[in-house]
Short mmCIF file of C-alpha atoms in Angstrom, two decimals:
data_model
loop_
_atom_site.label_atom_id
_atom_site.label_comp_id
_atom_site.label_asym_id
_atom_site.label_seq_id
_atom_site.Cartn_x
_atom_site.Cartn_y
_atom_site.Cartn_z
CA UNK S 26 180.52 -70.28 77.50
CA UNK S 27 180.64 -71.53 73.82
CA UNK S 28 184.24 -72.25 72.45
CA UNK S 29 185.17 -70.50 69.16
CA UNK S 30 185.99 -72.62 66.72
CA UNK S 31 189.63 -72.30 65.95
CA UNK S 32 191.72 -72.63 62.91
CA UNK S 33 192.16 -76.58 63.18
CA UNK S 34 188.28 -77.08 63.58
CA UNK S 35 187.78 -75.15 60.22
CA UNK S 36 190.87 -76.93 58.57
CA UNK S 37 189.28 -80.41 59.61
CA UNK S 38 185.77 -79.85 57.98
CA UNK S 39 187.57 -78.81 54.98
CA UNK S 40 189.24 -81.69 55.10
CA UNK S 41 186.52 -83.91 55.77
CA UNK S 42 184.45 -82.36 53.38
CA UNK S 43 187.64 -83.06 50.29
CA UNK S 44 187.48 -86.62 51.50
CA UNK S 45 183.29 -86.50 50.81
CA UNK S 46 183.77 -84.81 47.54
CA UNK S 47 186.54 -87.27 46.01
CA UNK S 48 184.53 -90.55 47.59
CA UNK S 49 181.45 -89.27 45.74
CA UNK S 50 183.22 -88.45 42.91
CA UNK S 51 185.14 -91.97 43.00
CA UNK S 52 181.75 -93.93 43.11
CA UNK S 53 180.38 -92.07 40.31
CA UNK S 54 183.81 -93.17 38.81
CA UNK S 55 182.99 -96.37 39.40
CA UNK S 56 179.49 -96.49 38.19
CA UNK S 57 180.75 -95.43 35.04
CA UNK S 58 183.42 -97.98 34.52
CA UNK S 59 180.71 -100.64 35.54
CA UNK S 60 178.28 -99.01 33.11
CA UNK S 61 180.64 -99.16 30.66
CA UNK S 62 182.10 -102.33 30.66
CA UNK S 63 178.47 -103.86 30.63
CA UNK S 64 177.48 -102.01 27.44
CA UNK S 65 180.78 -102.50 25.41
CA UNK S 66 180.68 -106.20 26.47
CA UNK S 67 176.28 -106.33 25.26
CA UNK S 68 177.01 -104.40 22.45
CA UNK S 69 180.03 -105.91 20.98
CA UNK S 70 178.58 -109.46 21.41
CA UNK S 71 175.37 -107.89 19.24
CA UNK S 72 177.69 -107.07 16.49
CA UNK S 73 178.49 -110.71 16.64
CA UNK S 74 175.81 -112.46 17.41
CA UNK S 75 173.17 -110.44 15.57
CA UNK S 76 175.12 -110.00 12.24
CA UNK S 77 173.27 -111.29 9.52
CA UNK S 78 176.06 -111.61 7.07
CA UNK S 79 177.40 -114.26 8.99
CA UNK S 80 174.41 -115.54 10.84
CA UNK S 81 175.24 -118.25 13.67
CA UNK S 82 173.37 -120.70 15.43
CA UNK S 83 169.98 -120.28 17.15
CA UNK S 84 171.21 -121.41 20.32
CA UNK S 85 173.92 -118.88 20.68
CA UNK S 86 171.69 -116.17 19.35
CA UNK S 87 169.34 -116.98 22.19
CA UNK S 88 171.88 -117.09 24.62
CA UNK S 89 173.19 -113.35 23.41
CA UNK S 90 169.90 -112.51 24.10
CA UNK S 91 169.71 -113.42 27.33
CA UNK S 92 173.22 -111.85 28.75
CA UNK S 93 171.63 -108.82 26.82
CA UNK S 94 168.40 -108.53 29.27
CA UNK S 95 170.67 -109.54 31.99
CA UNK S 96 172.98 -106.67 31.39
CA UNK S 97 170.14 -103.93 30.97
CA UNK S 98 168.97 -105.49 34.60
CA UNK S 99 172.13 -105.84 36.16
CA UNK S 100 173.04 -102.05 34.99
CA UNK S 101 170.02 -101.24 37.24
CA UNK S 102 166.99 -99.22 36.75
CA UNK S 103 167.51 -95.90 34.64
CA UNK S 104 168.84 -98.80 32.09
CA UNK S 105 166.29 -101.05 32.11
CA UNK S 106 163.50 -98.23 31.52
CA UNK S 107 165.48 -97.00 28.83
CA UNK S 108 165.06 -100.32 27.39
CA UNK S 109 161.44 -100.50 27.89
CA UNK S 110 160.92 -97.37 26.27
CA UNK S 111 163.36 -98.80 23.43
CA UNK S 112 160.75 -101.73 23.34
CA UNK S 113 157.74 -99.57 22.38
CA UNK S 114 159.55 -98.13 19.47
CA UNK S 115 159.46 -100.24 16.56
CA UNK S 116 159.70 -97.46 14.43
CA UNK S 117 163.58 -96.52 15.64
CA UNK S 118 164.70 -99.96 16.86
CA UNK S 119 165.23 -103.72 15.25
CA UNK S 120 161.69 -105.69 16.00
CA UNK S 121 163.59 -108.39 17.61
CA UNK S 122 164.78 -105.62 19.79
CA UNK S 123 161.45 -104.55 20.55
CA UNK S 124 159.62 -108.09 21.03
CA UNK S 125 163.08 -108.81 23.66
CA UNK S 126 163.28 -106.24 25.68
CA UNK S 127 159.29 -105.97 25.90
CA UNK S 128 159.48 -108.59 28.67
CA UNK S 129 161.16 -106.27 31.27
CA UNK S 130 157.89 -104.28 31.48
CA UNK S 131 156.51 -106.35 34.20
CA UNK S 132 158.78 -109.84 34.64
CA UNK S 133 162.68 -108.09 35.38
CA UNK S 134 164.38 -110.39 37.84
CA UNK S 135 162.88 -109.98 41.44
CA UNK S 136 164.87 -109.09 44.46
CA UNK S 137 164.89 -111.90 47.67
CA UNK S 138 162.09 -112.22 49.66
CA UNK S 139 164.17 -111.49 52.88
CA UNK S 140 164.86 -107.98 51.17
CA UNK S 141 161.17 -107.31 50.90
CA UNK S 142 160.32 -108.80 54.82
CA UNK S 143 162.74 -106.41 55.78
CA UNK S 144 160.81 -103.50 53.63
CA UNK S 145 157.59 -104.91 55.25
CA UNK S 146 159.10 -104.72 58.96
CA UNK S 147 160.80 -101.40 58.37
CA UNK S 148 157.39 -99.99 57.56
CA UNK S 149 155.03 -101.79 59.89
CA UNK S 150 156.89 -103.37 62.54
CA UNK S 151 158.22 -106.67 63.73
CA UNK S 152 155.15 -108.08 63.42
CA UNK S 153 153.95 -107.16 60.26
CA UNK S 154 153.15 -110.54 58.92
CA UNK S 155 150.06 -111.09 61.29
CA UNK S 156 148.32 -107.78 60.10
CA UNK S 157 149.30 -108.49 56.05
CA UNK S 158 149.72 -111.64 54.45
CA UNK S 159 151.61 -111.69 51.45
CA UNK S 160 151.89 -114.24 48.74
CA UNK S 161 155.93 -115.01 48.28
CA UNK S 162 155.28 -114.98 44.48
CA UNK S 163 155.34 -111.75 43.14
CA UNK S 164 152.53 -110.65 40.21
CA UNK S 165 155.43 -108.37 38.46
CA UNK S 166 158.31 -107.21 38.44
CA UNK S 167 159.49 -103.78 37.01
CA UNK S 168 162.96 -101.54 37.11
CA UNK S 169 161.62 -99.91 40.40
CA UNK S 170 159.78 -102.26 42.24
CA UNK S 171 157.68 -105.94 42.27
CA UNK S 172 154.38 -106.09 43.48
CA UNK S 173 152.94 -109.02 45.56
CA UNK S 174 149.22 -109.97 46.62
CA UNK S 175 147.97 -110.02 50.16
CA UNK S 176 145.13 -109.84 52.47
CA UNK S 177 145.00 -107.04 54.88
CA UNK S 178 142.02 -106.96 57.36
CA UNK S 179 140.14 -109.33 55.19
CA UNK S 180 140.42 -107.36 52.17
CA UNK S 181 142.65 -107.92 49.02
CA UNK S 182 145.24 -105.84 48.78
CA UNK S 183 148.55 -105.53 46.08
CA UNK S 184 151.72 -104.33 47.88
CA UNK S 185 154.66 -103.24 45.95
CA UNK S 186 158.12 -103.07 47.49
CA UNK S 187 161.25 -100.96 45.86
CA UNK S 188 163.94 -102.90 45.00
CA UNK S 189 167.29 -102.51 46.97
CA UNK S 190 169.33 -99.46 46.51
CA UNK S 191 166.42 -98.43 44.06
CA UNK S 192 167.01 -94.42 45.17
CA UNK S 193 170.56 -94.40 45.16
CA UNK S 194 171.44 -96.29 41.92
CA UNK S 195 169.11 -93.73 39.88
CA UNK S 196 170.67 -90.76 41.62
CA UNK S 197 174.04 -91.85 40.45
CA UNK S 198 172.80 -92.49 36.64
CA UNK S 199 171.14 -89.10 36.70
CA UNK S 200 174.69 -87.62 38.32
CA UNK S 201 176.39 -89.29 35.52
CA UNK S 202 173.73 -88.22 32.89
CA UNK S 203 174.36 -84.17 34.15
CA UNK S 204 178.01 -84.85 33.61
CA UNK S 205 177.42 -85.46 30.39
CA UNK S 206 174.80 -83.28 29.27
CA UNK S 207 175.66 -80.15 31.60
CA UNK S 208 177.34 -77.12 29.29
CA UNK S 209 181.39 -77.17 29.77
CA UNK S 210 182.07 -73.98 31.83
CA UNK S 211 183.77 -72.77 28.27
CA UNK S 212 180.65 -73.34 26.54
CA UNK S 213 178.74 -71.16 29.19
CA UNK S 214 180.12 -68.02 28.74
#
């Protein structure tokens, strides 16, 4: 005979299901901090770095540069294709801006080769490696994934492998981009 649920079982999925709501809502909280502090910190080192009024030396301006890719990468994927799209439009953006940012088309820092032998064996088993060799170079690198080449039954073959977290670090940017962009219940109605 089934057991009705009683008022404590009801109570404790409510509860449960607060605790799910505020975690989510705390890692999108998070996110956004992160987010944030890596922009203000890329852009306000621009303004610096990049201001031609008071120009300073190559070396630093190359090195500004360089945290500026590395923040676009470390702020994950929805970033860094935002950037490549920035890169194909010299008409709205600085060229320098462009010609930068053009190399994380295909050469954005790869992920570990244990993280893509774990891919491999997740897919097709333990022993994987004796039915595909892969090269442990990779022939690009984009915001989603890096692609190696291999041999698979004799034939060439290009296998590309998602980057860690790859689903779940989109989801949140698009979460955080429907914050933004959703209609305030007082603009609804």
């Amino acid at each position: 005979q089934p057991r009705s649920r009683g008022l404590g079982d009801v109570y404790k999925r409510q509860v449960l299901r607060w605790f799910k709501r505020a975690a989510h809502r705390l890692r999108l909280a998070l996110r956004l901090g992160y987010l944030t502090c890596l922009g203000a910190s890329a852009v306000s080192l621009g303004v610096v770095c990049l201001n031609e009024a008071a120009p300073l030396p190559s070396a630093l301006v190359e090195a500004y540069w360089r945290y500026a890719i590395w923040a676009v990468e470390t702020a994950g994927p929805t970033f860094v294709k935002l950037a490549q799209w920035a890169s194909t439009r010299p008409d709205m953006f600085d060229a320098a801006l462009c010609a930068r940012f053009a190399v994380l088309h295909d050469a954005t820092t790869p992920h570990a080769w244990a993280h893509t032998a774990e891919v491999m064996a997740s897919a097709f088993g333990d022993d994987w490696a004796r039915r595909v060799e892969l090269e442990k170079e990779t022939i690009g690198s984009g915001c989603i994934a890096q692609v190696y080449r291999g041999f698979c039954d004799g034939r060439k073959v290009a296998v590309k492998v998602c980057h860690p977290q790859i689903q779940e670090k989109v989801s949140a940017d698009m979460r955080i981009c429907l914050l933004y962009t959703s209609p305030s219940p007082r603009d609804r109605g």
